[in-house]
Short mmCIF file of C-alpha atoms in Angstrom, two decimals:
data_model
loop_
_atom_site.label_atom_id
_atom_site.label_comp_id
_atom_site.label_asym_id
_atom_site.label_seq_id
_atom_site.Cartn_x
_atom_site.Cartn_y
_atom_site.Cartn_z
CA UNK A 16 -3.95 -15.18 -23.44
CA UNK A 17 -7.32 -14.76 -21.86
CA UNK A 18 -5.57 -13.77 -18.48
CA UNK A 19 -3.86 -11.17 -20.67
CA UNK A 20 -7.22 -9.80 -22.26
CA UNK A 21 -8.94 -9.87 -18.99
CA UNK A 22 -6.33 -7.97 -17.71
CA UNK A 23 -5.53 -5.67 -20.01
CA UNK A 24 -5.98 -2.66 -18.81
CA UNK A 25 -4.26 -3.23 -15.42
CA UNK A 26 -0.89 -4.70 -17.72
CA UNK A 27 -1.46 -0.95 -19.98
CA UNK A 28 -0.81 0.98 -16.72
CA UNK A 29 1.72 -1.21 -15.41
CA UNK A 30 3.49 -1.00 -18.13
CA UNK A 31 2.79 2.93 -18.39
CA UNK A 32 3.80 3.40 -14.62
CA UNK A 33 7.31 1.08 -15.32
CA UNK A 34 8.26 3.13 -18.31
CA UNK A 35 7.85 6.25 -16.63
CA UNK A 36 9.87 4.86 -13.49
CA UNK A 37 12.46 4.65 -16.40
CA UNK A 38 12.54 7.54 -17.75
CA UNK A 39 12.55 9.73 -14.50
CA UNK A 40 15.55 7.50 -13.53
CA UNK A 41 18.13 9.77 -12.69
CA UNK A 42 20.81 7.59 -10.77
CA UNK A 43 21.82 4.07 -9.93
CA UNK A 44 19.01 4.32 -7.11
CA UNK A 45 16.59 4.78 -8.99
CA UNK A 46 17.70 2.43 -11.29
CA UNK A 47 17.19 -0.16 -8.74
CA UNK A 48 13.93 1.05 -7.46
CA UNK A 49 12.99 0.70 -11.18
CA UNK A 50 14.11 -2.69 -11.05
CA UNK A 51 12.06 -4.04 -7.66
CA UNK A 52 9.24 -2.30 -9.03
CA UNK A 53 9.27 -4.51 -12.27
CA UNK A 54 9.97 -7.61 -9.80
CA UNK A 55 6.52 -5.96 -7.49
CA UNK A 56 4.81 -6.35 -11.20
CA UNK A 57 5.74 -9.52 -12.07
CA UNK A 58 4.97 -10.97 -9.05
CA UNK A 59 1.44 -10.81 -9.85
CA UNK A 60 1.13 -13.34 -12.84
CA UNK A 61 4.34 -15.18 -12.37
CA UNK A 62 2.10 -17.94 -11.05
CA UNK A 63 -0.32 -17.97 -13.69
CA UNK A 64 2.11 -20.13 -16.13
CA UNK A 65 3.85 -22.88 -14.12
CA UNK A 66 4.22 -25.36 -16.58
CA UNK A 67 6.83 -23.76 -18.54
CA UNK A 68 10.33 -25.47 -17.00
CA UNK A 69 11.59 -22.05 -17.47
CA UNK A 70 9.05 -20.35 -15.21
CA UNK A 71 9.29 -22.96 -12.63
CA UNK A 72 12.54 -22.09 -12.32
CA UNK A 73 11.57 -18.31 -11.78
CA UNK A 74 8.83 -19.71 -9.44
CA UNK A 75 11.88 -21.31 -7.23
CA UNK A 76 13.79 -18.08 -6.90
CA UNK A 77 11.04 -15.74 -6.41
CA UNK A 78 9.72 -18.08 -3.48
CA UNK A 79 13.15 -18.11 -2.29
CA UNK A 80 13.75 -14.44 -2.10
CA UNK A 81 10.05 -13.97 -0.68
CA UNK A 82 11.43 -16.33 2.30
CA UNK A 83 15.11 -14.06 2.55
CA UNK A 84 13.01 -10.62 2.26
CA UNK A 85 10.81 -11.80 4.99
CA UNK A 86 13.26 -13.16 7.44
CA UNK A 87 15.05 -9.59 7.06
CA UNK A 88 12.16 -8.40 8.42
CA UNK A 89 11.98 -10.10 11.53
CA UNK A 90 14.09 -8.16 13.45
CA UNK A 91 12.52 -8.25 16.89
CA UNK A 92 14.07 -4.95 18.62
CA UNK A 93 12.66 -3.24 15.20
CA UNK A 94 9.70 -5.21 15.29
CA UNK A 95 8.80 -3.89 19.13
CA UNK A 96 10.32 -0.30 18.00
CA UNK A 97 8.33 0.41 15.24
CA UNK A 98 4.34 0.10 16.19
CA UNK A 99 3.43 0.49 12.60
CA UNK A 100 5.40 -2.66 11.67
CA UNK A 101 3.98 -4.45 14.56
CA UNK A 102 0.30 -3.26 13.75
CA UNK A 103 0.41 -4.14 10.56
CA UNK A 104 2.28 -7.90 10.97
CA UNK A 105 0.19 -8.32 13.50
CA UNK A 106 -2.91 -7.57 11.39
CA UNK A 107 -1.34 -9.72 8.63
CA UNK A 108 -1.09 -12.91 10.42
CA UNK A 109 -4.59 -12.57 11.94
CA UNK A 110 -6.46 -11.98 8.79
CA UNK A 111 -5.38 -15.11 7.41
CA UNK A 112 -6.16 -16.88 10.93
CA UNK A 113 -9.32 -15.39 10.81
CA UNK A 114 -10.28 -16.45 7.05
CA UNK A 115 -8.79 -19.95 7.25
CA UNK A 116 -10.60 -20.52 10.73
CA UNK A 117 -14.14 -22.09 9.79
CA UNK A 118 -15.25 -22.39 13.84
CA UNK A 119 -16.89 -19.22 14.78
CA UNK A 120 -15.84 -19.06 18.51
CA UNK A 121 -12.56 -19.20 16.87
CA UNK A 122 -12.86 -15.80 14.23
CA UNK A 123 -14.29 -14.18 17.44
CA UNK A 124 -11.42 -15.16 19.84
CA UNK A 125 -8.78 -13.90 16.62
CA UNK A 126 -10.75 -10.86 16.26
CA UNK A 127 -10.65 -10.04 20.18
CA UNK A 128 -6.60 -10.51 20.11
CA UNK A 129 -5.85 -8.67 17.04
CA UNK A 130 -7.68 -5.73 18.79
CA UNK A 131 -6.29 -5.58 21.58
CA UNK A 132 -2.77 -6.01 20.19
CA UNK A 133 -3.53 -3.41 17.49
CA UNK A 134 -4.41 -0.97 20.82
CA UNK A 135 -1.03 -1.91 22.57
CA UNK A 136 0.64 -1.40 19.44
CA UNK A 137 -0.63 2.46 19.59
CA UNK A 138 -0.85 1.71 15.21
CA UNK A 139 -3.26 4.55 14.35
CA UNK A 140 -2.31 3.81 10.53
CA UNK A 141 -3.59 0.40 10.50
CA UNK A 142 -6.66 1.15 12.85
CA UNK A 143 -7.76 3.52 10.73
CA UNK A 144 -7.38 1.49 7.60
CA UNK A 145 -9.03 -1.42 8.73
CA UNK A 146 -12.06 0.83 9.62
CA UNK A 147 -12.22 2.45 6.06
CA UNK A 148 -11.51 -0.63 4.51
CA UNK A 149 -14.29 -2.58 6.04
CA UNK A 150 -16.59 0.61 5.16
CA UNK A 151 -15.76 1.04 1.48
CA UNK A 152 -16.07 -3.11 0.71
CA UNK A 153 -19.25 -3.62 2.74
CA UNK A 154 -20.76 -0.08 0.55
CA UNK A 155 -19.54 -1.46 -2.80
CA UNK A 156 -21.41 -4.90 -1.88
CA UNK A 157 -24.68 -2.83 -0.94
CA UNK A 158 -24.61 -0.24 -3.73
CA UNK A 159 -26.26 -0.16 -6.69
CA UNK A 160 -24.00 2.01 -8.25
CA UNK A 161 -21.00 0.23 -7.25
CA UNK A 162 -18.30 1.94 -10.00
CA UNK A 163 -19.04 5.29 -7.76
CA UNK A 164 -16.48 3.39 -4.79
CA UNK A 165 -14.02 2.66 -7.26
CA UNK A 166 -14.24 6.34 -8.81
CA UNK A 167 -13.62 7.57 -5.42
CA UNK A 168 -10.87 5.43 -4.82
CA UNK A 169 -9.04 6.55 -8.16
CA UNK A 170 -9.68 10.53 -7.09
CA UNK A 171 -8.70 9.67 -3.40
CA UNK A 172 -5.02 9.38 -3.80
CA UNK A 173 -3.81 12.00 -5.80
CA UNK A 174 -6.60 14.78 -4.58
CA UNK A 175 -5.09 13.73 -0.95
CA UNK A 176 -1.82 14.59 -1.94
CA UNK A 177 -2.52 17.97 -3.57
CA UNK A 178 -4.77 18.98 -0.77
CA UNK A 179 -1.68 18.18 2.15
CA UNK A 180 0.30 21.43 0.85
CA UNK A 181 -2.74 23.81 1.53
CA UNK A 182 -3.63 21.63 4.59
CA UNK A 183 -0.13 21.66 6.15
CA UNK A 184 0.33 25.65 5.69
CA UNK A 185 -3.53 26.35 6.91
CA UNK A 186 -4.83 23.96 9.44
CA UNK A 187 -1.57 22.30 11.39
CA UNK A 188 -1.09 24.00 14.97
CA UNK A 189 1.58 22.56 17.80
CA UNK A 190 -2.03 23.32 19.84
CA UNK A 191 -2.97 20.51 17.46
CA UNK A 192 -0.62 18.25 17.72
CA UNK A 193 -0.17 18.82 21.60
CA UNK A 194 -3.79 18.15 22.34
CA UNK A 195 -3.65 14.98 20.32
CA UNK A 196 -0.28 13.77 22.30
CA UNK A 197 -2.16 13.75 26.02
CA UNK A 198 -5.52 11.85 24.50
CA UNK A 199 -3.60 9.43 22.54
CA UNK A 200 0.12 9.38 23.60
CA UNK A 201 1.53 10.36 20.11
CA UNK A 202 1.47 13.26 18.77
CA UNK A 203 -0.67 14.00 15.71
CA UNK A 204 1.88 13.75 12.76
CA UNK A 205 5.20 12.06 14.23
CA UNK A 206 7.40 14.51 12.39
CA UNK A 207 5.49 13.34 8.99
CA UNK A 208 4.35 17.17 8.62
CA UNK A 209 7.72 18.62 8.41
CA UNK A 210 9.15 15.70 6.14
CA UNK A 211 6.66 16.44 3.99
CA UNK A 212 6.49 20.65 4.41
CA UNK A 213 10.37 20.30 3.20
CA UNK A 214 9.73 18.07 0.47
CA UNK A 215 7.02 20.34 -0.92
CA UNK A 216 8.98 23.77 -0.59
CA UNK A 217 12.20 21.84 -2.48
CA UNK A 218 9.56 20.93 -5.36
CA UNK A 219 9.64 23.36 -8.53
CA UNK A 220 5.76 23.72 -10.99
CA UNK A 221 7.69 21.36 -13.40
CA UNK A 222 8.34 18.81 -10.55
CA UNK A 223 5.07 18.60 -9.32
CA UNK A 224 4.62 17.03 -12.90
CA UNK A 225 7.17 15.03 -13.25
CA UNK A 226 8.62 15.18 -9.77
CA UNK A 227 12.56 15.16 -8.84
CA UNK A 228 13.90 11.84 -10.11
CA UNK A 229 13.89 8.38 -9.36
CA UNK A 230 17.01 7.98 -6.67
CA UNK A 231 16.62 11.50 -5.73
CA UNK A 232 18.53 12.32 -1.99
CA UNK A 233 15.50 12.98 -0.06
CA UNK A 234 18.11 11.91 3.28
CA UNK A 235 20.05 15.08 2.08
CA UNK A 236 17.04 17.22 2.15
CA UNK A 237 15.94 16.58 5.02
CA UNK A 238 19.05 16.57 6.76
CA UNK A 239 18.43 12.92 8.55
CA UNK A 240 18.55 9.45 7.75
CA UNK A 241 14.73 8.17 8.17
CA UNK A 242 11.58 7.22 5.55
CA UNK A 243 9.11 9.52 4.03
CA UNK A 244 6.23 8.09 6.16
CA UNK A 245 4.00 8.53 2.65
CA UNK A 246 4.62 5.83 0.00
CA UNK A 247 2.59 8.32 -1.92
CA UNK A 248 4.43 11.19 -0.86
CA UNK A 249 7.42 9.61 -2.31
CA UNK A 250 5.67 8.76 -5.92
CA UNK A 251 4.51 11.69 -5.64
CA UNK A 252 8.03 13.53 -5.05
CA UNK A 253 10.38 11.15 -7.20
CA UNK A 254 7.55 10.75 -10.55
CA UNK A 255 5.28 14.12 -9.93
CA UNK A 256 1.45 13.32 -10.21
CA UNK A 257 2.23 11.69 -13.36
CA UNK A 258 3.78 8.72 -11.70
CA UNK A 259 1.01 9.21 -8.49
CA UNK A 260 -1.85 8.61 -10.90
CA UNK A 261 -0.66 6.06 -13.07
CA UNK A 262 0.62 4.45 -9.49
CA UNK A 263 -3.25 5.45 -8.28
CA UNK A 264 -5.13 3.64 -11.82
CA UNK A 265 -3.47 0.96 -11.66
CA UNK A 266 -4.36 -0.24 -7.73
CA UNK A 267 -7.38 1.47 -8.47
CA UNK A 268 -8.42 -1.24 -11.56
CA UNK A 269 -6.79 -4.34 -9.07
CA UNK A 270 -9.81 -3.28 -6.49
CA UNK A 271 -11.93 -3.01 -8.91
CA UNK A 272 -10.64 -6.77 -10.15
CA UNK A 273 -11.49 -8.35 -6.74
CA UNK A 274 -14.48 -6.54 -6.16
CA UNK A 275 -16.46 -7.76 -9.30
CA UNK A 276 -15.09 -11.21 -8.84
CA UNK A 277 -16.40 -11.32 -5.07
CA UNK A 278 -12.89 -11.62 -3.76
CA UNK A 279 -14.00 -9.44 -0.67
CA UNK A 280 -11.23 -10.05 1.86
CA UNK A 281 -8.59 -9.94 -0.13
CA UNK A 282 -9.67 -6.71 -1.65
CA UNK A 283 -10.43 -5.67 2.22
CA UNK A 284 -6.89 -6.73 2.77
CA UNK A 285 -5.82 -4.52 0.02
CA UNK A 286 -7.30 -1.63 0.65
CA UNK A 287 -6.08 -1.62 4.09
CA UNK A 288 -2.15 -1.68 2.65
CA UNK A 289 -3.83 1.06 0.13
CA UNK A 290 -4.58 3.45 3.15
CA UNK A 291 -2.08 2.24 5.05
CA UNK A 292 0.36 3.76 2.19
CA UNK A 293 -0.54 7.25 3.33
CA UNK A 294 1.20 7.43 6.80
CA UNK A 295 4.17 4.62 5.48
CA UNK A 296 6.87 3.48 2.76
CA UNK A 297 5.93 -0.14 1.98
CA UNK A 298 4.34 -0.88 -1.96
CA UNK A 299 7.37 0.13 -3.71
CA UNK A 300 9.79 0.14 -1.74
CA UNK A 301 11.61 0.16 2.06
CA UNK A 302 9.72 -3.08 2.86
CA UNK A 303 9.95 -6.13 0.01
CA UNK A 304 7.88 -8.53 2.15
CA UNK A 305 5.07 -6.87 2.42
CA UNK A 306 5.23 -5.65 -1.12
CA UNK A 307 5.43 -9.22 -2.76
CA UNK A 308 2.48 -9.75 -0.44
CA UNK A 309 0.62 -6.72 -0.94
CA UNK A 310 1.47 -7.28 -5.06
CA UNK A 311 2.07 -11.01 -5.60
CA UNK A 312 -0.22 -12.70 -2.85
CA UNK A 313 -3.33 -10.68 -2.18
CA UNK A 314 -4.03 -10.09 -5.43
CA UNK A 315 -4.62 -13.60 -6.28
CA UNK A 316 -7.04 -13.94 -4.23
CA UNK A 317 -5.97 -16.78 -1.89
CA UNK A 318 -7.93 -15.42 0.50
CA UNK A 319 -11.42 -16.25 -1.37
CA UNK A 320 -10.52 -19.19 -4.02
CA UNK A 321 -11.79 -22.09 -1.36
CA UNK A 322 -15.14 -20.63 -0.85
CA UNK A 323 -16.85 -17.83 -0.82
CA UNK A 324 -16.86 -16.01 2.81
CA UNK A 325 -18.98 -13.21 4.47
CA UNK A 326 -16.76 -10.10 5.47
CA UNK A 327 -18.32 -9.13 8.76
#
């Protein structure tokens, strides 16, 4: 019970965000995507009660279908393909290399690696991310007013989202996205921009509310079979800015969570999936592995519970 009452308010908007998935249901797709999302939930206190028989027997499963949903993952031609998925695995596996290693030449060696894969990899997403990430934890530790970072976090997501539409129509050039292709050898957007341009258009004033559906043929909009690069884009588009911000207070309450209890690199670690989720599919769906880990793993705070550590 006191894990319940401590948590209370993150369990309110879980539940809020589930029953909504529910509702907006609108096929056997969504229906399922309802379903992992409960599993996403879960996954987060399923540990807290192992000695119930019962639960242990949950426990076995779960861990189980953690170690099937990752395997599926390691695909190696789609693991070379895709330089997000490589940045961000990559990243992954060095984090915890870097917490768990207590020699210093040895965090310095892991830090030079990851780097310099990160810049093979070309993975702007997770470059970016870690930079932001590193900024907003290292600010909340030296702020007074520290509830201001977590404020901004809450407003960042769905005041993103909104802005894209009048961003997309006002400020995107092929000048742009040309001049960004010979300095960094992608272009700017990677066909995100007219994903999401299409996506917007299809949207009616009632679905920007309470968006198109849960299940909803977004392959049949846009005419080819390939993700919505935005895991916010598609909250956004299947649950309208209801779903975004319930989506957006309750990750917004889980940093807050780690922050006040000191649990800085696994909220650094979060936040980097968090901004991550702007330019990919991977907290709700189109990735299970690094949703139970994003969910069920980093926010118990394995990263911090042997001692406390110094970010940077």
């Amino acid at each position: 019970m006191r894990i319940i009452y401590k948590d209370r308010f993150i369990l309110l908007f879980a539940f809020l965000a589930l029953i909504w998935f529910l509702i907006r249901t609108i096929n056997i797709d969504g229906f399922k995507l309802f379903l992992q999302f409960l599993i996403l939930i879960m996954s987060i206190y399923l540990f807290e009660y192992t000695k119930m028989l019962v639960v242990k027997g949950i426990n076995f499963v779960f861990v189980v279908l953690c170690g099937i949903s990752l395997l599926s993952c390691l695909n190696i031609y789609d693991f070379f393909l895709n330089s997000n998925n490589a940045g961000i695995i990559t990243l992954v596996i060095g984090y915890f290399a870097f917490v768990f290693n207590k020699s210093r030449k040895g965090r310095f060696l892991i830090v030079i690696l990851v780097s310099v894969l990160l810049l093979i990899w070309n993975s702007r997403s997770v470059i970016l991310s870690i930079f932001l990430s590193v900024i907003i934890v290292e600010a909340y530790r030296k702020m007074k007013c520290k509830y201001v970072i977590i404020g901004c976090i809450f407003i960042m997501i769905p005041l993103i989202i909104y802005s894209l539409q009048g961003i997309i129509e006002n400020y995107y050039s092929p000048e742009l996205d040309q001049t960004v292709l010979e300095y960094t050898g992608k272009r700017l957007d990677s066909g995100r921009l007219r994903i999401w341009n299409e996506i917007f258009q299809t949207m009616s004033p009632l679905a920007n509310f309470i968006g198109l559906g849960g299940g909803y043929n977004y392959w049949g909009l846009i005419r080819d079979n390939i993700s919505l690069h935005s895991g916010y884009i598609y909250i956004y588009a299947s649950y309208g800015f209801i779903g975004l911000i319930l989506v957006s207070t309750l990750i917004s309450l889980i940093i807050m969570r780690l922050l006040k209890d000191q649990a800085y690199f696994s909220a650094c670690l979060f936040l980097i999936f968090v901004f991550r989720e702007f330019f990919e599919v991977t907290l709700v769906y189109n990735n299970m592995a690094l949703a139970l880990l994003f969910w069920g793993v980093i926010t118990k705070k394995v990263l911090d519970n042997s001692h406390k550590h110094d970010l940077i």
